[in-house]
Short mmCIF file of C-alpha atoms in Angstrom, two decimals:
data_model
loop_
_atom_site.label_atom_id
_atom_site.label_comp_id
_atom_site.label_asym_id
_atom_site.label_seq_id
_atom_site.Cartn_x
_atom_site.Cartn_y
_atom_site.Cartn_z
CA MET L 1 0.13 0.16 0.09
CA TYR L 2 1.16 3.44 -0.84
CA LYS L 3 1.87 5.85 1.86
CA VAL L 4 0.69 9.39 1.03
CA LEU L 5 2.83 12.16 2.53
CA GLU L 6 1.03 15.08 1.37
CA LYS L 7 -2.17 16.00 -0.26
CA SER L 8 -3.92 19.08 -1.56
CA ARG L 9 -7.44 19.47 -3.40
CA LEU L 10 -5.67 18.75 -7.00
CA ILE L 11 -2.75 16.33 -6.14
CA SER L 12 -1.19 13.94 -3.61
CA LEU L 13 2.40 13.20 -2.87
CA ARG L 14 3.00 9.41 -2.10
CA SER L 15 5.96 7.02 -1.75
CA THR L 16 7.48 5.76 -4.99
CA GLU L 17 7.11 1.83 -4.97
CA ALA L 18 9.43 -0.33 -7.13
CA ASN L 19 6.66 -0.98 -9.78
CA ASP L 20 6.44 2.91 -10.23
CA VAL L 21 9.97 3.04 -11.65
CA ASP L 22 9.13 2.26 -15.07
CA PHE L 23 6.65 5.24 -15.18
CA VAL L 24 9.63 7.39 -13.88
CA LEU L 25 12.18 6.21 -16.31
CA LYS L 26 9.81 7.03 -19.26
CA VAL L 27 8.65 10.44 -18.28
CA GLU L 28 12.17 11.46 -17.25
CA SER L 29 13.53 10.31 -20.95
CA ASN L 30 10.88 12.28 -22.47
CA PRO L 31 12.53 14.65 -24.76
CA GLU L 32 10.19 17.32 -23.11
CA ASN L 33 11.87 16.55 -19.73
CA SER L 34 15.05 15.19 -20.37
CA ILE L 35 16.59 18.57 -21.35
CA TYR L 36 15.87 19.70 -17.87
CA VAL L 37 16.77 16.74 -15.61
CA GLY L 38 19.77 14.07 -15.29
CA GLN L 39 19.07 10.88 -16.43
CA TRP L 40 19.17 7.84 -13.90
CA THR L 41 19.27 4.29 -14.34
CA LYS L 42 16.50 1.80 -12.94
CA LYS L 43 18.93 0.59 -10.57
CA GLN L 44 19.57 4.44 -9.37
CA HIS L 45 15.77 5.01 -8.72
CA LEU L 46 15.50 1.64 -7.07
CA ASP L 47 18.45 2.30 -4.75
CA ALA L 48 17.19 6.06 -4.14
CA ILE L 49 13.55 4.63 -2.91
CA LEU L 50 15.42 2.55 -0.27
CA GLU L 51 17.95 5.19 0.91
CA GLY L 52 17.16 6.68 4.03
CA ASP L 53 18.45 10.12 3.17
CA ILE L 54 16.28 10.34 0.10
CA LEU L 55 12.46 11.08 -0.46
CA HIS L 56 11.25 9.50 -3.80
CA LEU L 57 7.84 10.52 -4.50
CA ILE L 58 5.11 10.12 -6.92
CA ILE L 59 2.55 13.01 -7.82
CA GLU L 60 -0.84 11.67 -8.55
CA ASP L 61 -3.85 13.53 -10.07
CA ASN L 62 -6.61 13.35 -7.30
CA LYS L 63 -9.29 13.06 -9.95
CA ASP L 64 -8.23 9.42 -10.96
CA SER L 65 -5.01 8.47 -8.93
CA ARG L 66 -3.07 8.58 -12.10
CA PRO L 67 0.65 9.39 -11.66
CA ILE L 68 1.60 12.82 -13.27
CA GLY L 69 5.00 13.08 -12.09
CA TYR L 70 7.58 12.45 -9.68
CA ILE L 71 9.62 14.13 -7.05
CA ILE L 72 13.14 13.43 -5.51
CA MET L 73 14.30 15.24 -2.32
CA ALA L 74 17.67 14.64 -0.56
CA GLY L 75 19.38 15.56 2.56
CA LEU L 76 16.48 14.12 5.12
CA GLN L 77 19.32 13.39 7.36
CA ASN L 78 21.47 16.47 7.08
CA PRO L 79 22.36 17.74 10.37
CA ASN L 80 22.06 21.28 9.15
CA ARG L 81 18.24 20.67 8.31
CA ASN L 82 19.22 21.58 4.53
CA ILE L 83 17.00 19.62 2.37
CA GLU L 84 17.64 19.55 -1.35
CA PHE L 85 14.77 19.62 -3.81
CA ARG L 86 16.77 17.35 -6.38
CA ARG L 87 14.41 16.71 -9.01
CA ILE L 88 10.66 17.25 -10.30
CA VAL L 89 9.19 15.89 -13.44
CA ILE L 90 5.54 16.78 -14.28
CA THR L 91 3.96 14.90 -17.48
CA GLU L 92 1.31 17.48 -18.07
CA LYS L 93 2.46 21.05 -18.20
CA GLY L 94 0.36 23.95 -17.89
CA LYS L 95 -2.28 22.73 -15.60
CA GLY L 96 -0.82 23.94 -12.28
CA PHE L 97 0.35 20.69 -11.06
CA GLY L 98 4.14 21.81 -10.91
CA ARG L 99 3.01 24.76 -8.64
CA GLU L 100 0.89 22.59 -6.55
CA SER L 101 3.55 20.10 -6.14
CA LEU L 102 6.13 22.71 -5.20
CA LYS L 103 3.80 24.10 -2.73
CA LEU L 104 3.45 20.63 -1.00
CA VAL L 105 7.15 20.02 -1.03
CA LYS L 106 7.77 23.31 1.06
CA ARG L 107 5.15 22.28 3.29
CA LEU L 108 6.41 18.77 3.75
CA SER L 109 10.08 20.09 4.06
CA PHE L 110 9.33 22.91 6.56
CA LYS L 111 6.20 21.50 8.58
CA GLY L 112 6.74 17.62 8.39
CA LEU L 113 10.68 17.29 8.05
CA LYS L 114 11.44 20.46 9.84
CA ALA L 115 13.82 21.82 7.39
CA HIS L 116 15.52 25.11 7.98
CA ARG L 117 16.35 25.69 4.58
CA LEU L 118 15.10 24.17 1.04
CA TRP L 119 17.49 24.44 -1.92
CA LEU L 120 17.65 23.33 -5.68
CA ASP L 121 19.63 23.83 -8.71
CA VAL L 122 18.03 24.82 -11.91
CA ARG L 123 19.50 24.88 -15.37
CA GLU L 124 20.20 28.44 -16.63
CA HIS L 125 18.15 27.72 -19.79
CA ASN L 126 14.85 26.64 -17.77
CA HIS L 127 13.35 29.97 -17.62
CA ARG L 128 9.78 28.32 -16.88
CA GLY L 129 11.36 26.70 -13.73
CA GLN L 130 12.98 29.60 -12.69
CA TYR L 131 9.90 31.63 -12.93
CA LEU L 132 8.02 29.16 -10.68
CA TYR L 133 10.51 29.08 -8.15
CA LYS L 134 10.87 32.87 -7.81
CA SER L 135 7.27 33.22 -7.66
CA GLU L 136 7.05 30.63 -4.84
CA GLY L 137 9.67 32.38 -2.74
CA PHE L 138 12.94 30.87 -3.74
CA ILE L 139 15.82 33.44 -3.98
CA GLN L 140 18.78 32.89 -6.45
CA GLU L 141 22.08 32.40 -4.39
CA GLY L 142 24.47 31.96 -7.28
CA GLN L 143 25.47 30.10 -10.01
CA LEU L 144 27.62 27.16 -11.09
CA ARG L 145 29.08 27.95 -14.36
CA GLU L 146 29.26 25.43 -17.06
CA CYS L 147 29.16 22.55 -14.76
CA ILE L 148 27.12 20.19 -16.56
CA LEU L 149 28.07 18.51 -20.06
CA ASN L 150 24.80 17.85 -21.96
CA LYS L 151 25.65 15.98 -24.85
CA ASP L 152 28.48 18.32 -26.40
CA LYS L 153 27.72 21.60 -24.66
CA PHE L 154 28.31 22.64 -21.09
CA GLU L 155 25.41 24.10 -19.31
CA SER L 156 25.16 26.17 -15.97
CA LEU L 157 23.20 25.65 -13.04
CA ILE L 158 21.16 28.37 -10.84
CA ILE L 159 21.11 27.95 -7.09
CA MET L 160 18.07 28.92 -5.35
CA SER L 161 16.74 28.47 -1.75
CA ILE L 162 14.17 29.32 0.63
CA LEU L 163 14.46 29.52 4.28
CA GLU L 164 11.94 28.35 7.08
CA GLY L 165 11.46 32.00 8.20
CA GLU L 166 10.57 33.17 4.66
CA TYR L 167 8.40 30.44 4.23
CA LEU L 168 6.43 31.05 7.33
CA ALA L 169 6.28 34.78 6.14
CA ARG L 170 4.34 33.77 3.26
CA GLY L 171 1.97 32.23 5.47
CA GLU L 172 1.45 29.10 3.59
#
């Protein structure tokens, strides 16, 4: 049985199970998504599901319990209470699922996991992602210049975070 960790009117975040990994691999490798996220093997995803420092989640549409994406968070055991929002992939863009997922990730991080800081990196060319993160209270901290080799081209990452006090001040 799946364990639901967070739920809103629109979506639920539940623990990823081994039988979900084929879905995860399919949406991760979709050309619409693969330009923004790293590609893991089936074994890497299965290992992450079992890793105590990682939270691997499926995003489900509450209308029909259909998976519409996944999330990976890391640093659950970080003594500095810093959680990394490592990955989000949504299959149906433009319907508010990404924003709703981000709201649930923040709630889970600050209220459930007692994080002090939630951080992420986003590829420099992912303007849609950057806009969403900024609109949800994330602040740009810096840039890792040309640190990812994607095919034959180096890409930079933008580092962003939101602190617990900033989250609470937003009244979420």
